[in-house]
mmCIF file of C-alpha atoms in Angstrom:
data_model
loop_
_atom_site.group_PDB
_atom_site.id
_atom_site.type_symbol
_atom_site.label_atom_id
_atom_site.label_comp_id
_atom_site.label_asym_id
_atom_site.label_seq_id
_atom_site.Cartn_x
_atom_site.Cartn_y
_atom_site.Cartn_z
ATOM 1 C CA MET A 51 0.006 0.000 -0.003
ATOM 2 C CA THR A 52 1.352 3.424 -0.912
ATOM 3 C CA SER A 53 2.054 5.500 2.166
ATOM 4 C CA THR A 54 0.466 8.902 2.807
ATOM 5 C CA LYS A 55 3.917 10.488 2.640
ATOM 6 C CA LYS A 56 4.566 8.856 -0.744
ATOM 7 C CA ILE A 57 1.276 10.157 -2.137
ATOM 8 C CA GLU A 58 2.161 13.685 -1.070
ATOM 9 C CA GLU A 59 5.637 13.465 -2.545
ATOM 10 C CA ASN A 60 4.576 11.989 -5.896
ATOM 11 C CA THR A 61 1.381 13.892 -6.637
ATOM 12 C CA GLY A 62 1.607 17.046 -4.546
ATOM 13 C CA GLN A 63 -1.854 16.180 -3.220
ATOM 14 C CA THR A 64 -2.844 15.692 0.376
ATOM 15 C CA PRO A 65 -5.113 12.877 1.540
ATOM 16 C CA ALA A 66 -8.843 13.441 1.819
ATOM 17 C CA GLY A 67 -9.711 15.769 4.655
ATOM 18 C CA LYS A 68 -6.308 17.481 4.614
ATOM 19 C CA LYS A 69 -5.747 21.078 3.535
ATOM 20 C CA ALA A 70 -3.381 21.990 0.713
ATOM 21 C CA TYR A 71 -0.878 24.639 1.767
ATOM 22 C CA HIS A 72 1.683 26.613 -0.144
ATOM 23 C CA HIS A 73 5.204 26.354 1.261
ATOM 24 C CA GLY A 74 5.037 29.486 3.430
ATOM 25 C CA ASP A 75 1.418 28.912 4.438
ATOM 26 C CA LEU A 76 2.156 25.488 5.877
ATOM 27 C CA ARG A 77 4.730 26.875 8.287
ATOM 28 C CA ALA A 78 2.399 29.690 9.329
ATOM 29 C CA ALA A 79 -0.498 27.247 9.820
ATOM 30 C CA LEU A 80 1.612 24.995 12.043
ATOM 31 C CA ILE A 81 2.834 27.920 14.140
ATOM 32 C CA GLU A 82 -0.751 29.130 14.583
ATOM 33 C CA ALA A 83 -1.889 25.625 15.565
ATOM 34 C CA THR A 84 0.961 25.492 18.059
ATOM 35 C CA ARG A 85 -0.052 28.852 19.522
ATOM 36 C CA GLN A 86 -3.671 27.794 19.862
ATOM 37 C CA LEU A 87 -2.787 24.554 21.626
ATOM 38 C CA VAL A 88 -0.305 26.248 23.950
ATOM 39 C CA GLU A 89 -3.004 28.743 24.955
ATOM 40 C CA GLU A 90 -5.695 26.097 25.375
ATOM 41 C CA LYS A 91 -3.720 23.333 27.077
ATOM 42 C CA GLY A 92 -0.467 24.874 28.220
ATOM 43 C CA PRO A 93 3.086 24.256 26.953
ATOM 44 C CA ASP A 94 3.497 21.004 28.878
ATOM 45 C CA SER A 95 0.531 19.359 27.119
ATOM 46 C CA PHE A 96 1.514 20.367 23.607
ATOM 47 C CA SER A 97 2.005 17.600 21.043
ATOM 48 C CA VAL A 98 3.137 17.733 17.429
ATOM 49 C CA SER A 99 0.464 15.269 16.305
ATOM 50 C CA GLU A 100 -2.313 17.382 17.795
ATOM 51 C CA ALA A 101 -0.911 20.507 16.115
ATOM 52 C CA CYS A 102 -0.985 18.594 12.802
ATOM 53 C CA ARG A 103 -4.604 17.648 13.339
ATOM 54 C CA ARG A 104 -5.447 21.257 14.184
ATOM 55 C CA ALA A 105 -3.691 22.491 11.027
ATOM 56 C CA GLY A 106 -5.217 19.722 8.913
ATOM 57 C CA VAL A 107 -1.919 18.257 7.724
ATOM 58 C CA SER A 108 -0.101 14.943 7.976
ATOM 59 C CA THR A 109 2.203 14.198 10.868
ATOM 60 C CA ALA A 110 5.127 14.319 8.440
ATOM 61 C CA ALA A 111 4.370 17.887 7.407
ATOM 62 C CA PRO A 112 6.062 19.771 10.292
ATOM 63 C CA TYR A 113 9.467 18.255 9.528
ATOM 64 C CA LYS A 114 9.629 20.192 6.283
ATOM 65 C CA HIS A 115 10.045 23.317 8.397
ATOM 66 C CA PHE A 116 10.953 22.270 11.941
ATOM 67 C CA LYS A 117 13.505 19.853 13.301
ATOM 68 C CA ASP A 118 11.380 18.844 16.258
ATOM 69 C CA LYS A 119 8.718 19.859 18.783
ATOM 70 C CA THR A 120 11.062 22.318 20.454
ATOM 71 C CA GLU A 121 11.551 24.270 17.232
ATOM 72 C CA MET A 122 7.778 24.515 16.773
ATOM 73 C CA LEU A 123 7.356 25.927 20.262
ATOM 74 C CA SER A 124 10.301 28.254 19.726
ATOM 75 C CA ALA A 125 8.725 29.566 16.525
ATOM 76 C CA ALA A 126 5.479 30.246 18.371
ATOM 77 C CA VAL A 127 7.373 32.211 21.008
ATOM 78 C CA LEU A 128 9.254 34.222 18.394
ATOM 79 C CA GLU A 129 6.046 35.204 16.656
ATOM 80 C CA GLY A 130 4.551 36.147 19.999
ATOM 81 C CA MET A 131 7.489 38.452 20.644
ATOM 82 C CA VAL A 132 6.951 40.069 17.242
ATOM 83 C CA ARG A 133 3.323 40.707 18.181
ATOM 84 C CA LEU A 134 4.387 42.205 21.494
ATOM 85 C CA ARG A 135 6.812 44.625 19.823
ATOM 86 C CA GLY A 136 4.202 45.568 17.257
ATOM 87 C CA ASN A 137 1.679 46.277 19.991
ATOM 88 C CA MET A 138 4.209 48.379 21.909
ATOM 89 C CA GLN A 139 5.033 50.464 18.830
ATOM 90 C CA ALA A 140 1.351 50.914 17.957
ATOM 91 C CA ALA A 141 0.573 52.040 21.515
ATOM 92 C CA LEU A 142 3.045 54.936 21.148
ATOM 93 C CA GLU A 143 1.192 56.498 18.236
ATOM 94 C CA GLY A 144 -0.281 59.871 19.090
ATOM 95 C CA ILE A 145 1.623 60.239 22.375
ATOM 96 C CA PRO A 146 4.148 63.120 22.394
ATOM 97 C CA GLU A 147 7.806 62.045 22.335
ATOM 98 C CA GLY A 148 9.585 62.464 25.636
ATOM 99 C CA SER A 149 6.345 61.961 27.558
ATOM 100 C CA PRO A 150 6.286 59.523 30.520
ATOM 101 C CA GLU A 151 2.940 58.361 29.141
ATOM 102 C CA ARG A 152 4.842 56.570 26.373
ATOM 103 C CA VAL A 153 6.666 54.502 28.995
ATOM 104 C CA THR A 154 3.332 53.794 30.679
ATOM 105 C CA ALA A 155 1.878 52.692 27.339
ATOM 106 C CA ILE A 156 4.713 50.206 26.840
ATOM 107 C CA GLY A 157 4.099 48.787 30.312
ATOM 108 C CA MET A 158 0.373 48.460 29.606
ATOM 109 C CA GLU A 159 1.064 46.471 26.445
ATOM 110 C CA TYR A 160 3.480 44.163 28.250
ATOM 111 C CA VAL A 161 0.899 43.357 30.912
ATOM 112 C CA ALA A 162 -1.816 42.971 28.255
ATOM 113 C CA PHE A 163 0.324 40.474 26.389
ATOM 114 C CA ALA A 164 0.840 38.410 29.535
ATOM 115 C CA LEU A 165 -2.892 38.349 30.226
ATOM 116 C CA ASN A 166 -4.098 37.872 26.647
ATOM 117 C CA GLU A 167 -1.535 35.249 25.670
ATOM 118 C CA PRO A 168 -0.711 33.528 28.978
ATOM 119 C CA GLY A 169 0.430 30.321 27.299
ATOM 120 C CA ILE A 170 3.015 32.041 25.114
ATOM 121 C CA PHE A 171 4.061 34.253 28.009
ATOM 122 C CA ARG A 172 4.611 31.211 30.204
ATOM 123 C CA LEU A 173 6.443 29.495 27.349
ATOM 124 C CA LYS A 174 8.801 32.472 27.044
ATOM 125 C CA PHE A 175 9.455 32.961 30.742
ATOM 126 C CA GLY A 176 8.570 29.656 32.365
ATOM 127 C CA GLY A 177 11.897 27.908 31.784
ATOM 128 C CA PHE A 178 11.352 26.586 28.256
ATOM 129 C CA THR A 179 13.752 29.076 26.671
ATOM 130 C CA ASP A 180 16.492 27.993 29.062
ATOM 131 C CA ARG A 181 16.390 24.506 27.547
ATOM 132 C CA ILE A 182 16.980 25.484 23.923
ATOM 133 C CA ALA A 183 19.881 27.154 22.172
ATOM 134 C CA ASP A 184 18.135 29.675 19.950
ATOM 135 C CA PRO A 185 19.885 33.066 19.967
ATOM 136 C CA ARG A 186 16.822 34.580 18.289
ATOM 137 C CA LEU A 187 14.888 34.352 21.553
ATOM 138 C CA GLU A 188 17.462 36.436 23.408
ATOM 139 C CA GLU A 189 17.695 38.807 20.468
ATOM 140 C CA GLY A 190 13.922 39.223 20.420
ATOM 141 C CA GLY A 191 13.882 40.015 24.113
ATOM 142 C CA GLN A 192 16.583 42.622 23.661
ATOM 143 C CA GLN A 193 14.643 44.232 20.847
ATOM 144 C CA SER A 194 11.570 44.544 23.073
ATOM 145 C CA PHE A 195 13.654 45.973 25.891
ATOM 146 C CA GLY A 196 15.275 48.302 23.365
ATOM 147 C CA ILE A 197 11.920 49.980 22.734
ATOM 148 C CA LEU A 198 11.725 50.878 26.423
ATOM 149 C CA LEU A 199 15.364 51.981 26.545
ATOM 150 C CA SER A 200 14.766 54.384 23.679
ATOM 151 C CA GLU A 201 11.698 55.928 25.291
ATOM 152 C CA VAL A 202 13.304 56.288 28.714
ATOM 153 C CA ALA A 203 16.308 58.011 27.129
ATOM 154 C CA LYS A 204 13.996 60.503 25.402
ATOM 155 C CA CYS A 205 12.113 61.164 28.628
ATOM 156 C CA MET A 206 15.404 61.859 30.386
ATOM 157 C CA GLY A 207 16.623 64.141 27.593
ATOM 158 C CA GLU A 208 19.468 61.803 26.679
ATOM 159 C CA SER A 209 20.634 61.334 23.083
ATOM 160 C CA GLU A 210 21.892 57.832 23.826
ATOM 161 C CA VAL A 211 21.369 54.977 26.267
ATOM 162 C CA THR A 212 23.450 55.855 29.322
ATOM 163 C CA GLU A 213 24.067 53.724 32.373
ATOM 164 C CA ASP A 214 21.360 55.660 34.241
ATOM 165 C CA VAL A 215 18.903 55.166 31.385
ATOM 166 C CA ARG A 216 19.583 51.430 31.392
ATOM 167 C CA LYS A 217 19.210 51.212 35.162
ATOM 168 C CA ARG A 218 15.864 53.020 35.234
ATOM 169 C CA SER A 219 14.602 51.013 32.283
ATOM 170 C CA PHE A 220 15.591 47.781 34.012
ATOM 171 C CA LEU A 221 13.746 48.819 37.160
ATOM 172 C CA MET A 222 10.621 49.624 35.159
ATOM 173 C CA TRP A 223 10.868 46.413 33.111
ATOM 174 C CA SER A 224 11.347 44.357 36.294
ATOM 175 C CA PHE A 225 8.311 45.930 37.919
ATOM 176 C CA VAL A 226 6.050 45.329 34.926
ATOM 177 C CA HIS A 227 7.356 41.800 34.438
ATOM 178 C CA GLY A 228 6.697 40.896 38.060
ATOM 179 C CA LEU A 229 3.309 42.573 37.981
ATOM 180 C CA SER A 230 2.384 40.514 34.930
ATOM 181 C CA PHE A 231 3.033 37.298 36.829
ATOM 182 C CA ILE A 232 1.078 38.542 39.829
ATOM 183 C CA LEU A 233 -1.938 39.493 37.723
ATOM 184 C CA ARG A 234 -1.936 36.054 36.124
ATOM 185 C CA ASP A 235 -2.300 34.547 39.602
ATOM 186 C CA HIS A 236 -5.833 35.473 40.637
ATOM 187 C CA GLY A 237 -5.114 34.900 44.323
ATOM 188 C CA LEU A 238 -2.247 37.385 44.290
ATOM 189 C CA ALA A 239 -4.052 39.772 41.981
ATOM 190 C CA ASP A 240 -6.804 40.183 44.582
ATOM 191 C CA LYS A 241 -4.303 41.850 46.898
ATOM 192 C CA GLY A 242 -4.007 44.795 44.516
ATOM 193 C CA LYS A 243 -7.530 44.919 43.121
ATOM 194 C CA GLU A 244 -8.117 48.376 44.568
ATOM 195 C CA PHE A 245 -5.513 49.786 42.149
ATOM 196 C CA GLU A 246 -6.390 50.772 38.592
ATOM 197 C CA LEU A 247 -3.677 49.345 36.302
ATOM 198 C CA HIS A 248 -3.047 52.410 34.148
ATOM 199 C CA SER A 249 -2.847 54.723 37.168
ATOM 200 C CA LEU A 250 -0.481 52.314 38.894
ATOM 201 C CA LEU A 251 1.874 52.117 35.917
ATOM 202 C CA GLU A 252 1.627 55.857 35.372
ATOM 203 C CA ASP A 253 2.732 56.453 38.936
ATOM 204 C CA VAL A 254 5.594 53.968 38.637
ATOM 205 C CA SER A 255 6.737 55.496 35.337
ATOM 206 C CA GLU A 256 6.849 59.007 36.760
ATOM 207 C CA ARG A 257 8.729 57.825 39.854
ATOM 208 C CA MET A 258 11.276 55.893 37.800
ATOM 209 C CA LEU A 259 11.881 58.883 35.527
ATOM 210 C CA ARG A 260 12.038 61.487 38.249
#
């Protein structure tokens, strides 16, 4: 009997019930399926076979683009980081340069990402990235942090990133990062429920930039 893989290789057709993807679309479909499963079931319950079913492709399909499960998860994280940076940049539109409100807006988007995409957030910061050697993950994190560094420097009237700019940015980033984890834990979040998020971050931004 001719195998499913052989049919795909010889005819370019997929078996009944499977979707036909162009080369780039297949990779995107698998990454999206990975993201959905990570959000629904968590990183620890993710499986390649289930992602294939979700994308409507054979179990051999992922290996045209990814070496293994880890690379699929890594790709989902990388795309999540791209979304985060895009959201940060979009949030700055219409806010005057050099305004602390721009720093607040960046913080708001960071927290929103953690709450809207908790699976990807956990995947990025829950230890997974320590187990893979993908320099793009570190580079992506630095690019996100770089957006904050640039805005803090402008707020402080600096033409470049000085040691003080980096220190204040790190303090702000650490606060927002920790807050994101707290807000994902409903028991801990209740302790600060009397605070309105934007006002809280606005206050922190102004204090850090003072």
